[in-house]
Each structure stands twice: as structure tokens, then as C-alpha cells.
Tab-separated table of C-alpha atoms and ligand atoms in Angstrom:
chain	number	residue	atom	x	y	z
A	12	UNK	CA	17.726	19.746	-19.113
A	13	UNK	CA	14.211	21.245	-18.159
A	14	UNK	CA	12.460	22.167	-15.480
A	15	UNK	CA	8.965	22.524	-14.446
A	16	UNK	CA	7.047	25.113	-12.912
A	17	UNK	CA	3.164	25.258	-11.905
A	18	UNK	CA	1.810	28.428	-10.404
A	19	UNK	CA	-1.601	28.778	-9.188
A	20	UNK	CA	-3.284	25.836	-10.606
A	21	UNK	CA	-6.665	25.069	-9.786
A	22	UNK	CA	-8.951	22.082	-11.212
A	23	UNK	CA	-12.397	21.691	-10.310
A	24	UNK	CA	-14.873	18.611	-11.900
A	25	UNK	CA	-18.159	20.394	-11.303
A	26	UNK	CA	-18.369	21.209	-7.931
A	27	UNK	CA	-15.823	19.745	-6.207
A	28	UNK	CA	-12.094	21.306	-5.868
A	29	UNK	CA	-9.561	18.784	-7.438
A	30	UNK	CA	-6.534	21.114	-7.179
A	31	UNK	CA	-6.465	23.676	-4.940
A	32	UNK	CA	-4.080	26.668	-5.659
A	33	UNK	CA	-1.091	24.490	-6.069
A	34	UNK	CA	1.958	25.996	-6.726
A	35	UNK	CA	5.474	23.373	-7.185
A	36	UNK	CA	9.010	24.010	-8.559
A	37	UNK	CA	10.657	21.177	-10.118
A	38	UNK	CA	14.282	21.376	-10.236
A	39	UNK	CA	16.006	19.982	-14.043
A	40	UNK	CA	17.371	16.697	-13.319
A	41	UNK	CA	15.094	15.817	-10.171
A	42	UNK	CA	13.092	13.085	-9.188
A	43	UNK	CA	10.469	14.477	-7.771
A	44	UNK	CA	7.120	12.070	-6.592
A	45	UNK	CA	3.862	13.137	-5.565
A	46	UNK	CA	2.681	11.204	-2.550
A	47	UNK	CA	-0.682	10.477	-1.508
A	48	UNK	CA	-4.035	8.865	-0.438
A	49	UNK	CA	-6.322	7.701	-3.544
A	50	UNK	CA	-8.784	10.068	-4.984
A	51	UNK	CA	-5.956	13.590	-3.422
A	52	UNK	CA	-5.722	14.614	-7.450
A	53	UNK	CA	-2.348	12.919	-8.348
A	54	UNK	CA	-3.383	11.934	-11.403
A	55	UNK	CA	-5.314	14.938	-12.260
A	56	UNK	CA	-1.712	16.982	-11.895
A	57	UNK	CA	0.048	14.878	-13.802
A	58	UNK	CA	-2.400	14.733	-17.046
A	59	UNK	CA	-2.546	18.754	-16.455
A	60	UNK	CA	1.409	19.049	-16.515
A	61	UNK	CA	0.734	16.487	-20.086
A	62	UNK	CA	-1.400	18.286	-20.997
A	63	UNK	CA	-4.056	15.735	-21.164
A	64	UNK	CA	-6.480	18.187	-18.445
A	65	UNK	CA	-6.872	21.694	-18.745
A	66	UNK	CA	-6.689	23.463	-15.355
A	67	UNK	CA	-9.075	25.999	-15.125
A	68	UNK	CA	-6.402	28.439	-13.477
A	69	UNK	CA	-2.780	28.974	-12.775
A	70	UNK	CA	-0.231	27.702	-15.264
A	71	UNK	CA	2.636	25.005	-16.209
A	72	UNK	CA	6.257	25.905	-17.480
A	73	UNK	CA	8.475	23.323	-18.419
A	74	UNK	CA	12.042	24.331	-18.940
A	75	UNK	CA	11.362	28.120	-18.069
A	76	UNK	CA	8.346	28.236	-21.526
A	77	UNK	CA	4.563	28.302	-21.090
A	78	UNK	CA	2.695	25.456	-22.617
A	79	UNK	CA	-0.483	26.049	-21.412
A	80	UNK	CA	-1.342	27.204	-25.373
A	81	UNK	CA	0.311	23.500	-26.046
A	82	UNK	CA	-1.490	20.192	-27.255
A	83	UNK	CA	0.187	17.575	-25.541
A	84	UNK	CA	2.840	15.629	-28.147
A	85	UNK	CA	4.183	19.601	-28.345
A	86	UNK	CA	5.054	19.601	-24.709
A	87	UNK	CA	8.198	17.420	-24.514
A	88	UNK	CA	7.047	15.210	-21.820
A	89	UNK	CA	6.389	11.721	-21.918
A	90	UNK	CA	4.117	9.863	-19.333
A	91	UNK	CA	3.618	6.016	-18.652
A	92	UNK	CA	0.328	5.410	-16.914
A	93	UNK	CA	-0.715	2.924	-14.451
A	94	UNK	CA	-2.408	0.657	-17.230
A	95	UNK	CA	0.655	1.056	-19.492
A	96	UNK	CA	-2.148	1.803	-22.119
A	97	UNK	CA	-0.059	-0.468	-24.807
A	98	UNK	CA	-1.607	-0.731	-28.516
A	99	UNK	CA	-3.119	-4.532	-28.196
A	100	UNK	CA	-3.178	-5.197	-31.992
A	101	UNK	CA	0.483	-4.023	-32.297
A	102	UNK	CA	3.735	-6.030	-31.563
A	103	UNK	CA	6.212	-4.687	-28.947
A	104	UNK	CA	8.379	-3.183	-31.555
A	105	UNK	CA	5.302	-1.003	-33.108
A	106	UNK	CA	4.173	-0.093	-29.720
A	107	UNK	CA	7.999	1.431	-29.512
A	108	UNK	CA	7.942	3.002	-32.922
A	109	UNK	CA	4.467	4.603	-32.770
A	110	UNK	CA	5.192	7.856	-30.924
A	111	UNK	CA	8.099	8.515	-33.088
A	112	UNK	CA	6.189	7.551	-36.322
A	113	UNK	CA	3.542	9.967	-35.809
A	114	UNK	CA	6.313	12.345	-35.383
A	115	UNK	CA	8.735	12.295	-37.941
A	116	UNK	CA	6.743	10.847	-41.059
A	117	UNK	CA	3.875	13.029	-42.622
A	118	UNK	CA	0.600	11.503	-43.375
A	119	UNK	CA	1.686	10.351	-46.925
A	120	UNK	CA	4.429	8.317	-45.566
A	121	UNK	CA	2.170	7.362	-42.747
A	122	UNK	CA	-0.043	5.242	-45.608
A	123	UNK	CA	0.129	1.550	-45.198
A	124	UNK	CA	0.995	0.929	-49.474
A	125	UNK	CA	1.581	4.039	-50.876
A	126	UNK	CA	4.164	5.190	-48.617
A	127	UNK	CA	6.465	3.112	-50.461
A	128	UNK	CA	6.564	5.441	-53.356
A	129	UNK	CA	7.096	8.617	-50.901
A	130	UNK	CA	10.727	9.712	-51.348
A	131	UNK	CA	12.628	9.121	-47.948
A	132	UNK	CA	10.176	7.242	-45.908
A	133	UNK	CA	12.493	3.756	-46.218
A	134	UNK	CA	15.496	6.140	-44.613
A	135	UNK	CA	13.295	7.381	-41.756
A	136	UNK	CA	11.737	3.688	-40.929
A	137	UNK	CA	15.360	2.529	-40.875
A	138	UNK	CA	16.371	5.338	-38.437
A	139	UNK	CA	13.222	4.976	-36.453
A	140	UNK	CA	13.779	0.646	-36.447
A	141	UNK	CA	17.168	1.893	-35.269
A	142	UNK	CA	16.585	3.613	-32.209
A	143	UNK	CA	13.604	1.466	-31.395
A	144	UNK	CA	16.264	-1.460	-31.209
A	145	UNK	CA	18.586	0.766	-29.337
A	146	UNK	CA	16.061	1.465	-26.447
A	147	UNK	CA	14.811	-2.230	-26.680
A	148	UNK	CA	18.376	-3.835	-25.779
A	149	UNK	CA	19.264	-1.022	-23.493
A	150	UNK	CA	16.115	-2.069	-21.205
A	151	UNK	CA	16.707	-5.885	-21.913
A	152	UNK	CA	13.267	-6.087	-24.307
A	153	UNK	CA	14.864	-6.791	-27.217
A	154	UNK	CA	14.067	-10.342	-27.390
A	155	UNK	CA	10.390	-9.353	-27.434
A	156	UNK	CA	9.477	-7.511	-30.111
A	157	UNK	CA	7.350	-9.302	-32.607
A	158	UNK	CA	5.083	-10.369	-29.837
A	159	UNK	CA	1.615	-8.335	-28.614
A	160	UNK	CA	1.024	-7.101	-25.363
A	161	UNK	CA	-0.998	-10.383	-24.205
A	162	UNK	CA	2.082	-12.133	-24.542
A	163	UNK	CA	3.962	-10.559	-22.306
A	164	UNK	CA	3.886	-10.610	-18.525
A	165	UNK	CA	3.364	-7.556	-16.211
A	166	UNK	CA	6.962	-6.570	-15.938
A	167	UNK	CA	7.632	-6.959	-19.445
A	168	UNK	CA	4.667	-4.799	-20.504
A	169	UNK	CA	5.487	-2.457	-17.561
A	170	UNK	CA	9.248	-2.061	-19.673
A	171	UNK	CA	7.305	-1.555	-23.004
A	172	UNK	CA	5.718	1.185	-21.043
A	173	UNK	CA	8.845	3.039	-19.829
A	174	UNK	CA	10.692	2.065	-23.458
A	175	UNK	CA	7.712	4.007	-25.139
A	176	UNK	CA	7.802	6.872	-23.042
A	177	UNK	CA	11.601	6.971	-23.697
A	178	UNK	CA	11.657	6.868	-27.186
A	179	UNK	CA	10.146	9.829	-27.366
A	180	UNK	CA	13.416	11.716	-25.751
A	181	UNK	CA	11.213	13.853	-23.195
A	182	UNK	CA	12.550	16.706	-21.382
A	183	UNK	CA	10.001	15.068	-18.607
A	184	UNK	CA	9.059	11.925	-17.590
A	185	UNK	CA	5.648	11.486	-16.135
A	186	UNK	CA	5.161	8.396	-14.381
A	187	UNK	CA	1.441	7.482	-12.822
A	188	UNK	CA	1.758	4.435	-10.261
A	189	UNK	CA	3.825	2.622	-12.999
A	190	UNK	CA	4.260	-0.696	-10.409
A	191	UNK	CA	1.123	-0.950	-9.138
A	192	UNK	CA	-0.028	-3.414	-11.270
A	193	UNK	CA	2.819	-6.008	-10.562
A	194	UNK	CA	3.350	-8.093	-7.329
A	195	UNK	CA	5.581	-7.147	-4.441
A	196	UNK	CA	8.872	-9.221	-5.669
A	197	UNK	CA	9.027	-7.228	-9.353
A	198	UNK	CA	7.989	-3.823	-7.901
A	199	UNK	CA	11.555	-4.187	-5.716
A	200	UNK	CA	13.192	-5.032	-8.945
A	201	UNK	CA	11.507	-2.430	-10.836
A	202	UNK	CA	11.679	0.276	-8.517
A	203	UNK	CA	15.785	-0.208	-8.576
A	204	UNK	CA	15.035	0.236	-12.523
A	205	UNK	CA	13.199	3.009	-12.694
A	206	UNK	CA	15.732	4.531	-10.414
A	207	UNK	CA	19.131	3.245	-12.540
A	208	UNK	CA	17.148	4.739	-15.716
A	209	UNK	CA	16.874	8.164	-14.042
A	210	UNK	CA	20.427	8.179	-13.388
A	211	UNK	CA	21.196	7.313	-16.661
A	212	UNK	CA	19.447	10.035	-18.253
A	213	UNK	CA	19.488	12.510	-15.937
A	214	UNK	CA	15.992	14.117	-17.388
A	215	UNK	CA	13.307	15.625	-14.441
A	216	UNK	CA	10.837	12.952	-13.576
A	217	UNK	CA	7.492	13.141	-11.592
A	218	UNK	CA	6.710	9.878	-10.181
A	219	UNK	CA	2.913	9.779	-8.755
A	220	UNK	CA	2.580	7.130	-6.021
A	221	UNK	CA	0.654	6.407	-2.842
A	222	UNK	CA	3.109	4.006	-1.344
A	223	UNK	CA	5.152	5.780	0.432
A	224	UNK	CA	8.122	3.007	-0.235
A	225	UNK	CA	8.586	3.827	-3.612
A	226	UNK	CA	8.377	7.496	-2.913
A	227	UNK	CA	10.503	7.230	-0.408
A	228	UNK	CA	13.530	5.053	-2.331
A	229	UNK	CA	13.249	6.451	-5.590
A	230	UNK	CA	12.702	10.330	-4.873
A	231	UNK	CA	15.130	13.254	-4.549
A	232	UNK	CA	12.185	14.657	-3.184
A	233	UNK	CA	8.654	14.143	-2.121
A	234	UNK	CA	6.038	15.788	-2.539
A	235	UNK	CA	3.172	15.123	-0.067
A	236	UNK	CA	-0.550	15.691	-1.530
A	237	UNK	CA	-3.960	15.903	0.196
A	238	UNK	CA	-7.665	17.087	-0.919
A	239	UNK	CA	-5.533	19.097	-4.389
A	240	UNK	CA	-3.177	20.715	-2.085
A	241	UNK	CA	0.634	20.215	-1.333
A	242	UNK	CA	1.340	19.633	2.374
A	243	UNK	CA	4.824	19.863	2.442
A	244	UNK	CA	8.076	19.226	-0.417
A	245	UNK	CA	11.423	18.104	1.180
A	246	UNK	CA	13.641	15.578	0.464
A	247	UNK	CA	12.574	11.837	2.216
A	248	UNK	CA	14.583	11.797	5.362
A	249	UNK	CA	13.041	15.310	5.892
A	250	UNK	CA	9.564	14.656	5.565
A	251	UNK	CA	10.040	11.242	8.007
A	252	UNK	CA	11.976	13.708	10.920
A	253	UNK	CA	10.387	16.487	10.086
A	254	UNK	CA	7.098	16.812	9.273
A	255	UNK	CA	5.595	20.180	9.154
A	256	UNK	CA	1.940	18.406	9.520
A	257	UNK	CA	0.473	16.101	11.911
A	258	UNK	CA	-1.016	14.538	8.535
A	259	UNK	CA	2.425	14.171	6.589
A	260	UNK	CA	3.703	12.639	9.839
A	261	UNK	CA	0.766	10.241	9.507
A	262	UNK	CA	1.353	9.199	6.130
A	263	UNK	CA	4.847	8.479	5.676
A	264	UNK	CA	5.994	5.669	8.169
A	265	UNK	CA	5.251	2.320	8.645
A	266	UNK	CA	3.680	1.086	10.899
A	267	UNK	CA	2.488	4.515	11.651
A	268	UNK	CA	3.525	7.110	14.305
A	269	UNK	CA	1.391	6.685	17.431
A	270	UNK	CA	0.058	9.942	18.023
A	271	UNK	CA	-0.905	10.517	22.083
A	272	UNK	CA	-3.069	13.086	23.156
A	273	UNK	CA	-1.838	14.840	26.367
A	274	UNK	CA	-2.768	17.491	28.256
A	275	UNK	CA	-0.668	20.412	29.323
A	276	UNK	CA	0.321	21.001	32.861
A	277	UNK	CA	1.444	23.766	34.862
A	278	UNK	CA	5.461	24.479	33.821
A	279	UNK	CA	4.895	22.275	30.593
A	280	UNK	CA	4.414	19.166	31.896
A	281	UNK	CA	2.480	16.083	30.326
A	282	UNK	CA	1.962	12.759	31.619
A	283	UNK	CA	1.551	9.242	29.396
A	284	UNK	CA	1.967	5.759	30.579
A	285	UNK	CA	1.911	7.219	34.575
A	286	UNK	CA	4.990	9.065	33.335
A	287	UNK	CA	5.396	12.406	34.199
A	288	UNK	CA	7.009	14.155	31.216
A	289	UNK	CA	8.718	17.573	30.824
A	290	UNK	CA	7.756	19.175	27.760
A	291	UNK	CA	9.245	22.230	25.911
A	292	UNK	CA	7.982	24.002	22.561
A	293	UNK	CA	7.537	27.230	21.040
A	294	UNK	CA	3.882	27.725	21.848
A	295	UNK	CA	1.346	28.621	24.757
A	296	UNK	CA	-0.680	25.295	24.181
A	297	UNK	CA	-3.415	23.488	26.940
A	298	UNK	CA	-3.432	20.507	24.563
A	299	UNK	CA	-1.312	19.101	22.330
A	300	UNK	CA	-0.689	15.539	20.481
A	301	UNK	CA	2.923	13.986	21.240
A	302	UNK	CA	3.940	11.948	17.972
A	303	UNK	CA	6.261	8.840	18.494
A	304	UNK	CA	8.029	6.803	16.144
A	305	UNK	CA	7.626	2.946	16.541
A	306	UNK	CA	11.212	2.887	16.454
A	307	UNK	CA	11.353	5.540	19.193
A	308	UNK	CA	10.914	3.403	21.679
A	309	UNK	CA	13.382	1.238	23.460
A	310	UNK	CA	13.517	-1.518	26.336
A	311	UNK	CA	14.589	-0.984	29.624
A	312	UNK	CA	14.368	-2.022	33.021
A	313	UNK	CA	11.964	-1.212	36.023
A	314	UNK	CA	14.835	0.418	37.594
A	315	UNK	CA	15.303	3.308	34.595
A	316	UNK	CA	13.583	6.167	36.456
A	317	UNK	CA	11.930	7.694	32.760
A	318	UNK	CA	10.810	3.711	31.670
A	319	UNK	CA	6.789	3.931	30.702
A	320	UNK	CA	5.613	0.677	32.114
A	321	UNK	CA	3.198	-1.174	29.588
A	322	UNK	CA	1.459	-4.546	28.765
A	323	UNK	CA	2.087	-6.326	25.493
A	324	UNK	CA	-0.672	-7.023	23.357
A	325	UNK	CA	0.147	-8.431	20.652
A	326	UNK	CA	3.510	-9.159	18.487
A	327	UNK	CA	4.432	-9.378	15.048
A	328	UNK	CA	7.335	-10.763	13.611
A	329	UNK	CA	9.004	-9.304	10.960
A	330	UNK	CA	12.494	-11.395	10.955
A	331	UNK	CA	15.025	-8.703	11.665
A	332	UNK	CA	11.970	-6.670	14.318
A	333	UNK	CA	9.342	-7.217	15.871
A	334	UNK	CA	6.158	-4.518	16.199
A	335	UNK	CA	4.660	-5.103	19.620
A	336	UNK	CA	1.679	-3.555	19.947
A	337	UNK	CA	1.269	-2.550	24.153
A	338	UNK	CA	-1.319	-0.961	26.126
A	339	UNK	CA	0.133	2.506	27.960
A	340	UNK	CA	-1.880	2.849	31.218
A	341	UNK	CA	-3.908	6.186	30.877
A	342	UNK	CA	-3.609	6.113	27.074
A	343	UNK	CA	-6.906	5.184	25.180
A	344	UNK	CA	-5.096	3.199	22.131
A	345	UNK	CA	-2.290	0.872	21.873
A	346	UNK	CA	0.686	2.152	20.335
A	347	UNK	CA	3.259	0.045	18.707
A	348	UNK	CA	7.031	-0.103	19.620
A	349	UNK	CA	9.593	-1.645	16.817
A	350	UNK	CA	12.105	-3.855	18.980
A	351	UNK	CA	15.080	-5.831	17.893
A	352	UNK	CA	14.096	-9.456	17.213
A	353	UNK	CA	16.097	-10.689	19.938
A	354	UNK	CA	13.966	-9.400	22.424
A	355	UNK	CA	12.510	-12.682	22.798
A	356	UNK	CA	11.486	-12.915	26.599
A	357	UNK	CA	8.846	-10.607	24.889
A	358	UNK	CA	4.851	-12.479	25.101
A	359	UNK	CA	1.332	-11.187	25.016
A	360	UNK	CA	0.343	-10.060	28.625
A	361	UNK	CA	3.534	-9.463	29.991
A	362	UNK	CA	4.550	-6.146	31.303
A	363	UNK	CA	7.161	-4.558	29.188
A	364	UNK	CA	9.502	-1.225	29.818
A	365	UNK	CA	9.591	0.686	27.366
A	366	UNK	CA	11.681	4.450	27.204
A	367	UNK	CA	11.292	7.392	24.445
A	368	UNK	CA	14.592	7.955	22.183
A	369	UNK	CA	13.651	12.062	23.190
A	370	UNK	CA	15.443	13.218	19.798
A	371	UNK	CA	12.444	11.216	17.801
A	372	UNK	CA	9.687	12.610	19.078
A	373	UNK	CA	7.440	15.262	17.353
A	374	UNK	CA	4.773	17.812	19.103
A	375	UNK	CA	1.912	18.791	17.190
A	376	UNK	CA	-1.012	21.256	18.363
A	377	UNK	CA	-4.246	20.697	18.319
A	378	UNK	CA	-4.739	21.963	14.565
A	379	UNK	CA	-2.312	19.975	13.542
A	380	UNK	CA	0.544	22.154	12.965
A	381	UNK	CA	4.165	20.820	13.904
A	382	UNK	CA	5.095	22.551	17.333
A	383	UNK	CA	9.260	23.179	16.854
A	384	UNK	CA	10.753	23.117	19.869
A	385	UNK	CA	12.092	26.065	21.641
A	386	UNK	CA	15.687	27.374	20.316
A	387	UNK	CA	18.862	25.085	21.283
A	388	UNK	CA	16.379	23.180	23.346
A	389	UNK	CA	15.511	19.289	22.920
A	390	UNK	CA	11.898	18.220	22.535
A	391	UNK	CA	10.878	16.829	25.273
A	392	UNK	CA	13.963	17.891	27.348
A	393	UNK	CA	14.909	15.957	30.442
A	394	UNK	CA	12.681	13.016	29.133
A	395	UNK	CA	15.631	10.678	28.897
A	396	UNK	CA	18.893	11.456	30.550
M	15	LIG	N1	-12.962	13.346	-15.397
M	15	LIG	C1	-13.395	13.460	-14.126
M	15	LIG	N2	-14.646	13.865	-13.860
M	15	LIG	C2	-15.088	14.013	-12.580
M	15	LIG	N3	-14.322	13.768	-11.495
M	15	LIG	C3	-13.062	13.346	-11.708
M	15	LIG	C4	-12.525	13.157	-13.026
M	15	LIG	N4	-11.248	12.757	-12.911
M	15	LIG	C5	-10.992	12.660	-11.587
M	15	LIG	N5	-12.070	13.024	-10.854
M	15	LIG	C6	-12.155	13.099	-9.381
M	15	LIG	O1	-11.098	13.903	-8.938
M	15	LIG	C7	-10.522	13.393	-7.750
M	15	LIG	C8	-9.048	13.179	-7.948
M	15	LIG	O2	-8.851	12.150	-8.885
M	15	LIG	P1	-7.415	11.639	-9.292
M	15	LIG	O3	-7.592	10.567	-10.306
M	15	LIG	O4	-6.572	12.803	-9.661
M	15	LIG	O5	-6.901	11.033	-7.910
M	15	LIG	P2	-5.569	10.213	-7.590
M	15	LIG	O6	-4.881	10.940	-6.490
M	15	LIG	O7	-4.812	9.964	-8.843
M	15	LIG	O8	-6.158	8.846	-7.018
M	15	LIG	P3	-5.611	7.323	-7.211
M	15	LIG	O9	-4.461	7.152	-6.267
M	15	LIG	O10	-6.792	6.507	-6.785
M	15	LIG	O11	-5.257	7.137	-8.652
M	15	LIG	C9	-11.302	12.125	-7.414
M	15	LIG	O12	-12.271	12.456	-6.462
M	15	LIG	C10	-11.930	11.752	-8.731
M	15	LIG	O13	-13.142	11.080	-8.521
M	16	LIG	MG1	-4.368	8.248	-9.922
């Protein structure tokens, strides 16, 4: 099983920085996704890892070897791209065959007629027909193999996709927003494949999405990307509770974290919704940016002594929660509270009481930066008791 390693890599298109001094260790056997906003260089990495881009520093390793020096079939990785870039004229079953055609036959038993006459090439078609029916039935596509691309619906040619790249017997799989072409109901269904085929072959794969679902569901861990550079690499749960970045906290989480700005009083005290609020973190900060969770939030009554009083806004109903968006007196947005469905006495313009789970909340300073809190001590300490 392989590995990956990229040191240093840096990829500009003319004058702008695509990849900034990236560096990334990919463990053998991982799943591994890079997350991120359109346009961060996702894609660039990936065809740079293929091979398809040549970074104009740093390099790429893949199980512990160089292949900078290598064209890309000499690599050992495999990548499925967004379009599935399938061969229209060709049926299903050529599309399957093709990479390991090009491979294992030389150019005379490549020839359409003549190959006939080259000793061996009926015994290596049979082989390759063999494995291409192998990989066919073992991702349920066996049934469509005479037909062409067109004939096939997104999912199908989505399989195609992965069955091509998996012919091929990669050390690495590179995968480049394989479900983004296919509607909400078969991404589910495909994610869980994807997933179930990793586990199956146990071979490193780098995933590039920018929902954070699928990176979420499907990764051992996730990489988060912005502007060429890697914010932060830690398994899902971590980056969602932890978050080194005010930026990685922004990204992963739906709906997002409401971020408050507060200001810093004397003895570390902060005040949102007329709630005063004792603070504690590892810094000397005047300003800082408290980070809450939508789920971080919880109803209680106007006799809790630490309840933030609010007015509802607006709700929306998502069957087993609903994401009330409220108005915190003194804070300049609304923020947005998940709540259990059954808080039905819930409506638009009522006052609501709302308290702060303490554990969940996240201090950032004003660059940005994560503040940790102080040793043995809770954030927010004494917020809830
Ligand atoms: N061949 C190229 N020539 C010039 N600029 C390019 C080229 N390829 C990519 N770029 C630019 O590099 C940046 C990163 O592109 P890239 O395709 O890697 O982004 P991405 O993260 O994959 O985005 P998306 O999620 O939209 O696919 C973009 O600003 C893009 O316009
Ligand atoms: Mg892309």
C-alpha cells in the first residue's frame, strides 16, 4: 500500500499563486479529502499529484519514490474527474478495457486487423475481457456494457468512471467532485459507495470536494484548503470542535457558526444578548469574536439566571429541527439556534430564551486565530452552571 507525500509545492498560472508552499502527508490506506471553496486550487493539486500539472516547485512521492521525472500512466494513480471524461464513441466495456489496453498490448497488437496475426494478443484480450467483467459485476455494471455513454444515466456513467479508474489497480485513487454532477438522492447512495469501495480495497484515496457533507462522511481525514494553502488536516469531528481557524470554523457546519463580535472587559468579561459573560483564554485580547454552534444553543426559561433573552425571526423546519433564526439585543446580526422540533410554542416575534452549551463554544482573535482556553479551564467558564 502507498503513500503520498508533497513537500513544498508551489503552482502559479501567470501571476497569480495557485498553490502556495503546500506541504501534506498522506498516510497508505487513508481517505484523505481536500475541502474547499471553488476556484482554492483543488483541482490544480490533484492533476499535479497525476501528474497532469507540473508544479513549478516542491515535489510529490507516492509510496516513499519521486515521480516528479514521471509522465502520468507511470505514476500508479488513477483519477476520476468531475465530467467522468468517458470515450463517447466507445461502449461501456471499451471504456473499461482502454487503460489496460494501452498498457499491456504493444502498438502491433494495438492495430484494429493486423493484430490478429500478432502472437499472443487473443490471450491478453481474453485476460483483459476478464477482469473488465470482474470489475463490471463487482460494481453492479455488468448489465451495461455494449451500450455508449449517452445511454446511460448519471449514476451509471458516474460507476463507469470509478470502474475505469479501478481497472487500472492504482496505488492511488484520485477523485475530483465525482457526485457533483448527480442529484441529491444518488449522491447519498453514491457517497455510501465510494466509501464501501475504499474499504474494500484498502488503497489511499484523495477525494476533492467543496461540500463539506461528503468530506465530512467519507473522510478519515480532511483536509481544509483556501487561496493554494492548507488551513488545517485533522480527522472530521476535529476540524467541527476544533478548528484552529476562524475560517475552517466557517466552512465546515451547517447552517454556519454565528460568529459575535465582543468586546473585552475589565477581568475578561464580555457581554451579548444583555448577558454579562465571563470569559477565559490564553491571550491578552481587547477584542475578540465568540463562535457558537447552532446547536449550542438551548431553551430555557426567564427564570435561568445565564438565559440570553431574544426575538424569533424567522423558522425553518427541517422535520427532526428546526433553525430559528433570532435577533440578540446588542448584536448586529441574527444568529441561528438548532432546536428540537417539538419546540412548537416557537413563532416569529415571540421572545425566546435561549442558553450557551459553554463546552461548544470557540474564541477566536481578531486575526482569526483559534484562542485555546487557559489550561484545565472551560471556555467561557461560569457561563452555564
Ligand atoms: N490552466 C489554467 N490557466 C490559468 N488559470 C488556471 C488554470 N487552471 C486553473 N486556473 C486557476 O487556478 C485557480 C484554481 O483552480 P482550480 O481548478 O484548481 O480550483 P478548484 O478548487 O478545483 O475549484 P472548483 O471547486 O471550482 O473546481 C482558479 O482561480 C483558476 O481560475
Ligand atoms: Mg475543481
Amino acid at each position: 500500500m502507498s503513500g503520498l507525500e508533497l513537500r513544498n509545492i508551489c503552482k502559479n498560472f501567470g501571476s497569480t499563486n495557485v498553490i502556495r508552499n503546500l506541504s501534506l502527508d498522506v498516510v497508505p490506506g487513508e481517505f484523505l479529502t481536500l475541502l474547499g471553496p471553488s476556484g482554492c486550487g483543488k483541482s490544480t493539486l490533484l492533476r499535479i499529484i497525476a501528474g497532469l500539472e507540473l508544479q513549478d516547485e516542491g515535489s510529490v512521492a507516492i509510496g516513499g519514490r519521486a515521480v516528479d521525472g514521471l509522465r502520468p500512466k507511470r505514476r500508479d494513480v488513477a483519477m476520476v474527474f468531475q465530467s467522468y471524461a468517458l470515450y463517447p464513441h466507445m461502449s461501456v466495456a471499451r471504456n473499461l478495457a482502454i487503460p489496460l489496453l494501452m498498457r499491456r498490448l504493444n502498438t502491433l497488437q494495438r492495430l484494429p486487423v493486423f493484430s490478429a496475426f500478432v502472437p499472443g494478443t487473443a490471450a491478453k484480450k481474453a485476460e483483459i475481457a476478464s477482469e473488465v467483467a470482474r470489475i463490471a459485476k463487482s460494481i453492479g455494471i455488468d448489465h451495461l456494457l455494449d451500450r455508449k455513454p449517452s445511454q446511460l444515466s448519471g449514476g451509471q456513467r458516474q460507476r463507469v468512471a470509478v470502474g475505469r479508474a479501478m481497472v487500472r489497480q492504482p496505488a492511488v485513487f484520485l477523485m475530483d467532485e465525482p457526485l457533483s454532477n448527480l442529484d441529491a438522492k444518488l449522491r447519498v447512495q453514491m457517497r455510501a459507495e465510494i466509501k464501501e469501495l475504499h474499504q474494500r480495497l484498502g488503497v489511499t484515496f484523495i477525494y476533492v470536494t467543496h461540500d463539506q457533507v461528503e468530506a465530512m462522511t467519507l473522510s478519515d481525514r480532511v483536509a481544509v484548503m483556501l487561496d493554494g494553502e492548507l488551513l488545517q488536516v485533522a480527522p472530521p469531528q476535529e476540524i467541527y470542535t476544533n478548528p484552529h481557524d476562524r475560517r475552517v470554523a466557517e466552512f465546515v457546519g451547517s447552517p454556519k457558526i454565528n460568529m459575535i463580535d465582543v468586546k473585552v472587559r475589565e477581568g475578561g468579561l464580555a457581554k451579548i444578548g444583555g448577558q454579562v459573560l465571563p470569559l477565559e483564554f490564553d491571550a491578552k485580547q481587547d477584542t475578540l469574536t465568540i463562535g457558537i454552534r447552532p446547536e449550542a444553543f438551548r431553551l430555557t426559561d426567564s427564570r435561568d439566571p445565564n438565559s440570553l433573552s431574544s426575538i424569533v425571526r424567522l423558522i425553518e423546519h427541517m422535520g427532526s429541527d428546526l433553525f430559528v433564526h433570532v435577533d440578540l439585543s446588542g448584536v448586529p446580526d441574527p444568529v441561528i439556534a438548532r432546536l428540537p422540533a417539538w419546540s412548537s410554542h416557537i413563532a416569529p416575534g415571540s421572545s425566546l430564551h435561549l442558553r450557551i452549551t459553554t463546552e461548544q463554544v470557540l474564541l477566536f482573535s481578531k486575526d482569526g486565530k483559534r484562542l485555546k482556553p487557559q489550561a484545565s479551564v472551560t471556555p467561557l467558564r461560569g457561563l452555564v452552571r
